[in-house]
PDB file of C-alpha atoms in Angstrom:
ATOM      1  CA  UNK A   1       7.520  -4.851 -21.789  1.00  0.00           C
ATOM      2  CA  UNK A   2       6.838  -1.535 -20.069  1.00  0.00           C
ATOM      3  CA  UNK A   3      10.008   0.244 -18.450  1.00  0.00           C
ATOM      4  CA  UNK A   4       8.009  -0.242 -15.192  1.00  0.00           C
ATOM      5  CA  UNK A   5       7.739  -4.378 -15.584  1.00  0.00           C
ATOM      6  CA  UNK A   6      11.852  -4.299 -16.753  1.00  0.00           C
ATOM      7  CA  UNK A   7      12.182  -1.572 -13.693  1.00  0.00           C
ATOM      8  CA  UNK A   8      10.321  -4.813 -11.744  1.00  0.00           C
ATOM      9  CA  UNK A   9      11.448  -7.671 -12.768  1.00  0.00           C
ATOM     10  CA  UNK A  10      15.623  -6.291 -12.014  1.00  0.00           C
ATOM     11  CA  UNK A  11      14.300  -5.046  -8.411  1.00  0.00           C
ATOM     12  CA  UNK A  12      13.010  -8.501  -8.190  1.00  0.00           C
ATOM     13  CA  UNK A  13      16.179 -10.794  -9.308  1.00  0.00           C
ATOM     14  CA  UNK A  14      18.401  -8.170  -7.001  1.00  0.00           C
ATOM     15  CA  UNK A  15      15.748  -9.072  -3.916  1.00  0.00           C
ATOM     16  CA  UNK A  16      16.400 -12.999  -4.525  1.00  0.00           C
ATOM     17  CA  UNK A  17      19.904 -12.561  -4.580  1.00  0.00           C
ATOM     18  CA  UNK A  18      19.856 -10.103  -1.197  1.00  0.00           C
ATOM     19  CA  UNK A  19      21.135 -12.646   1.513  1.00  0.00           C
ATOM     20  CA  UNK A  20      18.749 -10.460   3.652  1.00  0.00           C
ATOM     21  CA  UNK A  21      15.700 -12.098   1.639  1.00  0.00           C
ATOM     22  CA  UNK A  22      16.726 -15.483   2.896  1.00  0.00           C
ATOM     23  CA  UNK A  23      17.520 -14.194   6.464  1.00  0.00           C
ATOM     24  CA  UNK A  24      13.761 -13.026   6.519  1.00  0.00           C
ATOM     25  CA  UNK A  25      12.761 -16.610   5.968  1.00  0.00           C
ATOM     26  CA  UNK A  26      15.229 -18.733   7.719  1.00  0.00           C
ATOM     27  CA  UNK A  27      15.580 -16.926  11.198  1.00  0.00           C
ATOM     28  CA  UNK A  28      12.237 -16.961  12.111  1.00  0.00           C
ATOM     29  CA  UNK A  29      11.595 -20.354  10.471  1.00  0.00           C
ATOM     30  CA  UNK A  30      14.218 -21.787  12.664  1.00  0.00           C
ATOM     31  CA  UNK A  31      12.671 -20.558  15.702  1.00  0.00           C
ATOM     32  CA  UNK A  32       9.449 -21.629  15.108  1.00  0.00           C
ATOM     33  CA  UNK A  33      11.164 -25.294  14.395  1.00  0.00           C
ATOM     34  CA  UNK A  34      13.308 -25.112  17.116  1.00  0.00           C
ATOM     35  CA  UNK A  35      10.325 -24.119  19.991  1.00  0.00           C
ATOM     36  CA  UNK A  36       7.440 -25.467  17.955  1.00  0.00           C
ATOM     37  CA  UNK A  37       8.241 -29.225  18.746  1.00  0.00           C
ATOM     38  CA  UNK A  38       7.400 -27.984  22.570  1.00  0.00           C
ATOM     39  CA  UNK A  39       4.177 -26.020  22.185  1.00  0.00           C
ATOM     40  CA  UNK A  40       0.271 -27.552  22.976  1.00  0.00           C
ATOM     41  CA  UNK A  41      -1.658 -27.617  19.235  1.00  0.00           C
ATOM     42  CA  UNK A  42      -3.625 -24.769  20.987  1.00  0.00           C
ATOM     43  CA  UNK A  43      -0.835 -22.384  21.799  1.00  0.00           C
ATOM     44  CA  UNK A  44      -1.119 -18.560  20.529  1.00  0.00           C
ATOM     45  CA  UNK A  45       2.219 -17.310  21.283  1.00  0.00           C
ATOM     46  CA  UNK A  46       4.916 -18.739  19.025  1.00  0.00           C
ATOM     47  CA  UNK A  47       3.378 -18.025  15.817  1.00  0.00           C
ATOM     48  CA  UNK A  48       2.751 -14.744  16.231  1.00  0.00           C
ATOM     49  CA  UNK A  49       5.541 -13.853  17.905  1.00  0.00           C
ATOM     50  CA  UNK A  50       7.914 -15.376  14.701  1.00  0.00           C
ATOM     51  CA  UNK A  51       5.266 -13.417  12.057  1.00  0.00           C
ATOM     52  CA  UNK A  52       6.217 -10.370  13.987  1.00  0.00           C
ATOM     53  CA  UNK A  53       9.789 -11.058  13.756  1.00  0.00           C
ATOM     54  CA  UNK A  54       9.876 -11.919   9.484  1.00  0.00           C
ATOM     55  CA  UNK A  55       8.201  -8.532   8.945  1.00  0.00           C
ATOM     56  CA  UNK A  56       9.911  -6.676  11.898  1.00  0.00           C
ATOM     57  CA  UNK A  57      13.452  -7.781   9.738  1.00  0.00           C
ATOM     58  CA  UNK A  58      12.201  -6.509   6.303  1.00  0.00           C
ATOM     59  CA  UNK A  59      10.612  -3.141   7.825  1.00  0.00           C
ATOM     60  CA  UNK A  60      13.838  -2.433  10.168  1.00  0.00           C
ATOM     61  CA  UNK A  61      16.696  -4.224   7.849  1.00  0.00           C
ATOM     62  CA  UNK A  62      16.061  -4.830   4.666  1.00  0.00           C
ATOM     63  CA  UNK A  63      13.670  -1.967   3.054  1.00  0.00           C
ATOM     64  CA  UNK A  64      16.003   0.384   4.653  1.00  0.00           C
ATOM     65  CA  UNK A  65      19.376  -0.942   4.121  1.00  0.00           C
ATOM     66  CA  UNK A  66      18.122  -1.225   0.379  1.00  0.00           C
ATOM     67  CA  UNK A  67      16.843   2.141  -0.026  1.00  0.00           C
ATOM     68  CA  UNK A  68      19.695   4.105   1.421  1.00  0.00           C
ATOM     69  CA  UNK A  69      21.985   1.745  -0.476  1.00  0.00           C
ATOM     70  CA  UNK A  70      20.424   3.157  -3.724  1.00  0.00           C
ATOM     71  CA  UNK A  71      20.933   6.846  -2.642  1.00  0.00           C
ATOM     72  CA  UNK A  72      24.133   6.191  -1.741  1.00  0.00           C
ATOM     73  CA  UNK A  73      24.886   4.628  -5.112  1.00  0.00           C
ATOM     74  CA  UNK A  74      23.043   7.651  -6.999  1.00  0.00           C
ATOM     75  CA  UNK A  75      20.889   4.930  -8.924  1.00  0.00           C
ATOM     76  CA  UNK A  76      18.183   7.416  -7.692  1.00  0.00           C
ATOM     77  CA  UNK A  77      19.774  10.539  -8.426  1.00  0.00           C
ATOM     78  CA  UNK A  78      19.973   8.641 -12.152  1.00  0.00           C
ATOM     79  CA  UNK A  79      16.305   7.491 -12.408  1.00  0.00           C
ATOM     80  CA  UNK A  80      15.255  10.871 -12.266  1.00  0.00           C
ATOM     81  CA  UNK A  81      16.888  11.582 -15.995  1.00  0.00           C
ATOM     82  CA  UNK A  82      14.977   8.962 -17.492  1.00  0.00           C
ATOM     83  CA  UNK A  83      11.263   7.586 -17.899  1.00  0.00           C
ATOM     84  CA  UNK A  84      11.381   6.127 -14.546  1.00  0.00           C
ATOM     85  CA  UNK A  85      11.303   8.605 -12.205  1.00  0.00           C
ATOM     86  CA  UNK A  86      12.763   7.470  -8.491  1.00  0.00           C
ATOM     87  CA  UNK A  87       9.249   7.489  -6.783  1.00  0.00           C
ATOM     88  CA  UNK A  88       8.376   4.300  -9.185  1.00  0.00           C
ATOM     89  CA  UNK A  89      11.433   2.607  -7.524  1.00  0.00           C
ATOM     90  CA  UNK A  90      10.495   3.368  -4.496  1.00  0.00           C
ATOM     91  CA  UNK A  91       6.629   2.229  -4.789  1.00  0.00           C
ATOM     92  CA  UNK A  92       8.570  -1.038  -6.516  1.00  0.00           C
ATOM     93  CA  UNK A  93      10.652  -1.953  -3.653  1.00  0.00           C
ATOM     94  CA  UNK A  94       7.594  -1.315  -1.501  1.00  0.00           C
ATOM     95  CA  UNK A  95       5.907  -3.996  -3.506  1.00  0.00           C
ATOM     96  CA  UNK A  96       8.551  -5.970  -3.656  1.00  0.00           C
ATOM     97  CA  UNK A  97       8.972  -5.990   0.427  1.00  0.00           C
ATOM     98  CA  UNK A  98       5.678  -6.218   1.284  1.00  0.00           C
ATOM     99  CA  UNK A  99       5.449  -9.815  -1.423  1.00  0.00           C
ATOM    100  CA  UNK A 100       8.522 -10.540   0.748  1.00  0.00           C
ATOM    101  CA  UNK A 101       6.603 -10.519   4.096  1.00  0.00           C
ATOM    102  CA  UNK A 102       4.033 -12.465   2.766  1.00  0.00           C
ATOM    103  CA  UNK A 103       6.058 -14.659   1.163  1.00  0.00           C
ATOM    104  CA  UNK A 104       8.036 -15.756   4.646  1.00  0.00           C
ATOM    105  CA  UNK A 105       5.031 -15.436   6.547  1.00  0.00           C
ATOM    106  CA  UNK A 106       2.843 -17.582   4.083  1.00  0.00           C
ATOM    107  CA  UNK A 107       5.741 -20.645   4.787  1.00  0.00           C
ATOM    108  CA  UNK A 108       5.718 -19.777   8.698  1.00  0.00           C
ATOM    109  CA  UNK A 109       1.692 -20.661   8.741  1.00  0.00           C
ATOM    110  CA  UNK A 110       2.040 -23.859   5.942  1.00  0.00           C
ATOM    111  CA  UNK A 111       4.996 -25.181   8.424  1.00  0.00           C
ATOM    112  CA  UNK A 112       3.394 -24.489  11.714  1.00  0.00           C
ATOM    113  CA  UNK A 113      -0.165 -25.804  10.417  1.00  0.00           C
ATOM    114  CA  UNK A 114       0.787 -28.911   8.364  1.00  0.00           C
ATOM    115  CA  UNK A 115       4.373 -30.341  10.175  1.00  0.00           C
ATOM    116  CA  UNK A 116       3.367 -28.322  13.779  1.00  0.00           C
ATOM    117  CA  UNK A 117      -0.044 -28.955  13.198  1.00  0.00           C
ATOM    118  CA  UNK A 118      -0.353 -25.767  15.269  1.00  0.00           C
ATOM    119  CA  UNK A 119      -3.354 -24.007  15.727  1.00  0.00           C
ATOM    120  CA  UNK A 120      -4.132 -21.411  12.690  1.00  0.00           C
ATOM    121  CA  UNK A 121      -6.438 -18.343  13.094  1.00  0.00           C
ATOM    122  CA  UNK A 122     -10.261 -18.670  11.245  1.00  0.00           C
ATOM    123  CA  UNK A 123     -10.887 -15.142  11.653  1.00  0.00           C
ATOM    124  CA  UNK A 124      -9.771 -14.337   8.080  1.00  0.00           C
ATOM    125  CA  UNK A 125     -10.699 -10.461   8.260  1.00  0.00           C
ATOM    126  CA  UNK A 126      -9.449  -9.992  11.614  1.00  0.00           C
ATOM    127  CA  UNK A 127      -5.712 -11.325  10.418  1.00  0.00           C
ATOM    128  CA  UNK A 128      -5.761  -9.621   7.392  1.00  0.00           C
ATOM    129  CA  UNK A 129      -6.250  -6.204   9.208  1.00  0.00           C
ATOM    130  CA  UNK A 130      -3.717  -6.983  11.785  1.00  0.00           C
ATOM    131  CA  UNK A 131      -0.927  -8.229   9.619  1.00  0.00           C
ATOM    132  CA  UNK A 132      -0.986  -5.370   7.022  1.00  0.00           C
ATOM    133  CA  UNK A 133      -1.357  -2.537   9.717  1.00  0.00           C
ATOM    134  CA  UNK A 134       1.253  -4.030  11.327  1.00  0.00           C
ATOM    135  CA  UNK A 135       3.384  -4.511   7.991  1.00  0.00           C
ATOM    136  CA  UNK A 136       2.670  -0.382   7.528  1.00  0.00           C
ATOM    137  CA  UNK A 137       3.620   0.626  10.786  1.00  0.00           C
ATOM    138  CA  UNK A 138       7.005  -1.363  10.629  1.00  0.00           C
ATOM    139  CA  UNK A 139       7.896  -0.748   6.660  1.00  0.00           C
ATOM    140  CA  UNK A 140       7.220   3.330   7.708  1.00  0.00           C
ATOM    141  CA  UNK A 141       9.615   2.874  10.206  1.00  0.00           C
ATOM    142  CA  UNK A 142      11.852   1.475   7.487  1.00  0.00           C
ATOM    143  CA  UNK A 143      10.876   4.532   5.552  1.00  0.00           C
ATOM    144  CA  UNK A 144      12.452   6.749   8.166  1.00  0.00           C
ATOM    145  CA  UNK A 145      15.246   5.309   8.692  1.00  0.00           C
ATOM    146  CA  UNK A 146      16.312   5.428   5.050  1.00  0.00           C
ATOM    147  CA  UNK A 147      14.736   8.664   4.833  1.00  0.00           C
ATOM    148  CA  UNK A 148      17.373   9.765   7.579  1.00  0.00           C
ATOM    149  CA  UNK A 149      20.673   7.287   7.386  1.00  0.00           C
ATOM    150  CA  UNK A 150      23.599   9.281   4.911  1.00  0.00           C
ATOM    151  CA  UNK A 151      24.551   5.471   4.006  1.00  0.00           C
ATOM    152  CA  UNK A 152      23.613   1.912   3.189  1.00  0.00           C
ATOM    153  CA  UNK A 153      25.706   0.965   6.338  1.00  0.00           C
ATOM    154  CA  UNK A 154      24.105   3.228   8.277  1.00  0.00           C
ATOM    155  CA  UNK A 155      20.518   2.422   7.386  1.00  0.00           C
ATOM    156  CA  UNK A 156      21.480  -0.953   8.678  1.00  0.00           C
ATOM    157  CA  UNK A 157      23.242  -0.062  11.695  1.00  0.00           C
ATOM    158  CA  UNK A 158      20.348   2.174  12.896  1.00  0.00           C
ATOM    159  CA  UNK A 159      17.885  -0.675  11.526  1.00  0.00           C
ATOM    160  CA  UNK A 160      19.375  -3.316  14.106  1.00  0.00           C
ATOM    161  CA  UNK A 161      20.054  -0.814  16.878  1.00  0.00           C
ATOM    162  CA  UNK A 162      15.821  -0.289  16.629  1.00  0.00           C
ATOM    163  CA  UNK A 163      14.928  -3.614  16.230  1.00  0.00           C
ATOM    164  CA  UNK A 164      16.378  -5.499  19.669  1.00  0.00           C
ATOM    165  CA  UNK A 165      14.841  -2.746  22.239  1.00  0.00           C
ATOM    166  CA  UNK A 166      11.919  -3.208  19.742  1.00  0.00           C
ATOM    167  CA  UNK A 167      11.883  -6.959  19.655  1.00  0.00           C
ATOM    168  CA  UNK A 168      12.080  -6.874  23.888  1.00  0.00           C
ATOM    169  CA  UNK A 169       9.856  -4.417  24.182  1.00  0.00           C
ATOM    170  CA  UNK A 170       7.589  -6.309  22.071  1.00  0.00           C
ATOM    171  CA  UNK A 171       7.370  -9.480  23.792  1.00  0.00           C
ATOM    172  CA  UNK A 172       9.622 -10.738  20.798  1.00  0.00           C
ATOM    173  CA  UNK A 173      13.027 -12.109  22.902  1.00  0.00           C
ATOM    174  CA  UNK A 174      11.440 -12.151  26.627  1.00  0.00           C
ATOM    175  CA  UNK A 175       8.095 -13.113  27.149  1.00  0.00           C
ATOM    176  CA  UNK A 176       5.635 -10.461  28.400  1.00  0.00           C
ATOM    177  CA  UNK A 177       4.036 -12.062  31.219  1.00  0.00           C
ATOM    178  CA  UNK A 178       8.238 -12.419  32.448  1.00  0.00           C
ATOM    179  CA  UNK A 179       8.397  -8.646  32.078  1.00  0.00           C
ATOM    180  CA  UNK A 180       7.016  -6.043  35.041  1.00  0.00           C
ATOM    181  CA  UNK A 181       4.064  -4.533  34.576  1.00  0.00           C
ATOM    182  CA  UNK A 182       5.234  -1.049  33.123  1.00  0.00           C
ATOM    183  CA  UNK A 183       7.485  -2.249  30.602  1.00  0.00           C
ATOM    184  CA  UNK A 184       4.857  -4.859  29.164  1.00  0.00           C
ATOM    185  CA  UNK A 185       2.362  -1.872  28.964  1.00  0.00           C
ATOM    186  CA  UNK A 186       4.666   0.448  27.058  1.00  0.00           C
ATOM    187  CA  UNK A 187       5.871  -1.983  24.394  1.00  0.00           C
ATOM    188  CA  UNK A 188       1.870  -2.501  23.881  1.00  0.00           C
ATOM    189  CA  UNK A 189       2.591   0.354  22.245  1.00  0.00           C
ATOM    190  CA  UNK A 190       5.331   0.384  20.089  1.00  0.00           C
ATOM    191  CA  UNK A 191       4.845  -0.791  16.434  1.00  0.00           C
ATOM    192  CA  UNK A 192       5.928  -3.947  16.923  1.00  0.00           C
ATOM    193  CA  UNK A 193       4.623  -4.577  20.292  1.00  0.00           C
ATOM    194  CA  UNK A 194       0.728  -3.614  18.671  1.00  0.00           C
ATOM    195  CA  UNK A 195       1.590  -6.170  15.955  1.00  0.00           C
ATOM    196  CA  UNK A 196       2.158  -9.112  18.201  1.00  0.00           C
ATOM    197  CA  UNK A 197      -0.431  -8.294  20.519  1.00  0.00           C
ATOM    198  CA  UNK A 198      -2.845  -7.836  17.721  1.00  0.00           C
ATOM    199  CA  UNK A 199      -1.878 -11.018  16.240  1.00  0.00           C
ATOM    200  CA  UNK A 200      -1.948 -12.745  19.496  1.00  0.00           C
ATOM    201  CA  UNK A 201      -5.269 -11.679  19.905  1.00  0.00           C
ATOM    202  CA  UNK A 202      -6.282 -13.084  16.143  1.00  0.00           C
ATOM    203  CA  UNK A 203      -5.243 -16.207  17.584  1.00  0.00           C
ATOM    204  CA  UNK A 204      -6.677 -16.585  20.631  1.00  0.00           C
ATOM    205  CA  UNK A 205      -9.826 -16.416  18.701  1.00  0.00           C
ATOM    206  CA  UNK A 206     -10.819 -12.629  19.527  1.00  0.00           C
ATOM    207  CA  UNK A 207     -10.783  -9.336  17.344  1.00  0.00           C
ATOM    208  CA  UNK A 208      -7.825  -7.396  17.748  1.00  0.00           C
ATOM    209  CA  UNK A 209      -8.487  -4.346  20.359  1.00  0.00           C
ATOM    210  CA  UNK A 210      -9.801  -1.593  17.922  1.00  0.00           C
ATOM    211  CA  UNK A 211      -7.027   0.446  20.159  1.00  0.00           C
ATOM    212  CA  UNK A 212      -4.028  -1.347  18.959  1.00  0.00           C
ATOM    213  CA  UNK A 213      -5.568  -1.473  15.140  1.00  0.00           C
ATOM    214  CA  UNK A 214      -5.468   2.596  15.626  1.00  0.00           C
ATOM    215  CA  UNK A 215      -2.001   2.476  17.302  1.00  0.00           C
ATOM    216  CA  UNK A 216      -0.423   0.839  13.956  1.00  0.00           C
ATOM    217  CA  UNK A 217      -2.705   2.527  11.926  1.00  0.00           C
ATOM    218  CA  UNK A 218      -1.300   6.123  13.551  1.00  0.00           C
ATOM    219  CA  UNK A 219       2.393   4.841  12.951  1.00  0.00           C
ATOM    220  CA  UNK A 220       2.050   4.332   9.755  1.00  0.00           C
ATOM    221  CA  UNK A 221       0.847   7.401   8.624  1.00  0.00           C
ATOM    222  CA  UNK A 222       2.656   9.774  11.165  1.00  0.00           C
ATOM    223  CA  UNK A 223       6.045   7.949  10.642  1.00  0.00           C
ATOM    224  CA  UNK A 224       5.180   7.862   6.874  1.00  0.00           C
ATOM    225  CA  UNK A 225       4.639  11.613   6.386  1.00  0.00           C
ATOM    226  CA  UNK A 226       7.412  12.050   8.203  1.00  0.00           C
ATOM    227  CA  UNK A 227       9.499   9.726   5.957  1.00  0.00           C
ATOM    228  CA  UNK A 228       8.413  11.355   2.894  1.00  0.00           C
ATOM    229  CA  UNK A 229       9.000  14.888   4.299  1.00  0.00           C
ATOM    230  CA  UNK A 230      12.996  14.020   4.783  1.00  0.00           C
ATOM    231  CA  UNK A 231      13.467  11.938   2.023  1.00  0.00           C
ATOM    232  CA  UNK A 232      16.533  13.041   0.125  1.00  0.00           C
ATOM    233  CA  UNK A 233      16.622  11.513  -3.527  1.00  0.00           C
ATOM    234  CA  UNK A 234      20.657  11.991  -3.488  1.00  0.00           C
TER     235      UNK A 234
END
């Protein structure tokens, strides 16, 4: 085994044993339980809205916390005297994450379609380029944030302090069409806020507006850049 499968297979028994990991699946599993008895088969809100919130609490929570954590520890500062140099940890736990995200997201759709039997997107494509420009935008938020907290704690204090005004703005805790005009319009275009709406749209049948696709698209490589620019290794 290559030092890069050992370097993977640890990151991955440390991710199953993060009670984070099991936060990702259960909180928005429980809402979609809880509020999915109540919906029409044909409804396009709940679904989406708990998608956004599994990969909104790995991009703002968990890829942070984790990643500032390891900094903090010097396990970075270490990597870089050996084989594995830091950056394959970090393109690991990016991996990692984003099998995460798919992971609770894959048992949000098999719940909601075979015990909900709530209505599922067909447009394959369409999904598929919603949910992982959305995943980017969020996880290069993430980026930031542990690019910027000194701390583990801190990369999770700023994580949750970004991801209620996020999650409201977004349509994620108050529904949009309860919000006034101006606020709905801005969180359109936050990260989040372009990831539900895009998904929203996915399920409603339609394409997602090319403008939101190039709103996530823009955070992901803006906030990335800027990640990577004031990422401190130790």
């Amino acid at each position: 085994m290559t030092a890069l499968a050992k370097l993977t297979t640890i990151e991955f028994k440390l991710l199953l044993r993060e009670p984070g990991s099991m936060f990702t699946f259960l909180i928005p599993l429980f809402i979609l339980i809880v509020f999915g008895g109540s919906i029409e088969p044909g409804d396009t809100l709940l679904l989406p809205m708990t998608l956004a919130i599994a990969v909104g609490l790995v991009g703002l929570y968990l890829l942070p916390t984790t990643l500032a954590a390891y900094r903090e520890r010097g396990i970075l500062r270490r990597l870089s005297l050996t084989p594995v140099r830091p950056g394959s940890l970090l393109a690991v736990q990016l991996i990692l994450q984003l099998v995460l995200a798919l992971a609770a997201s894959g048992l949000l759709l098999a719940v909601a379609g075979t015990v909900l039997d709530a209505h599922l997107p067909t447009g394959v494509p369409a999904f598929a380029a919603a949910f992982l420009l959305g995943t980017a935008a969020m996880f290069s938020v993430g980026l930031l944030i542990a690019a910027l907290a000194p701390n583990g704690r801190a990369a999770n204090g700023i994580g949750v302090l970004l991801y209620f005004p996020m999650a409201f703005l977004a349509g994620l805790i108050q529904p949009v069409g309860q919000m006034p005009d101006i606020v709905a319009e801005i969180g359109k275009y936050t990260p989040l806020g372009a990831f539900r709406q895009a998904l929203q749209d996915v399920w409603a049948g339609a394409s997602p507006a090319p403008l939101l696709l190039a709103v996530m698209a823009a955070y992901a490589v803006v906030v990335s850049l800027a990640a990577a620019k004031l990422f401190r290794w130790e």
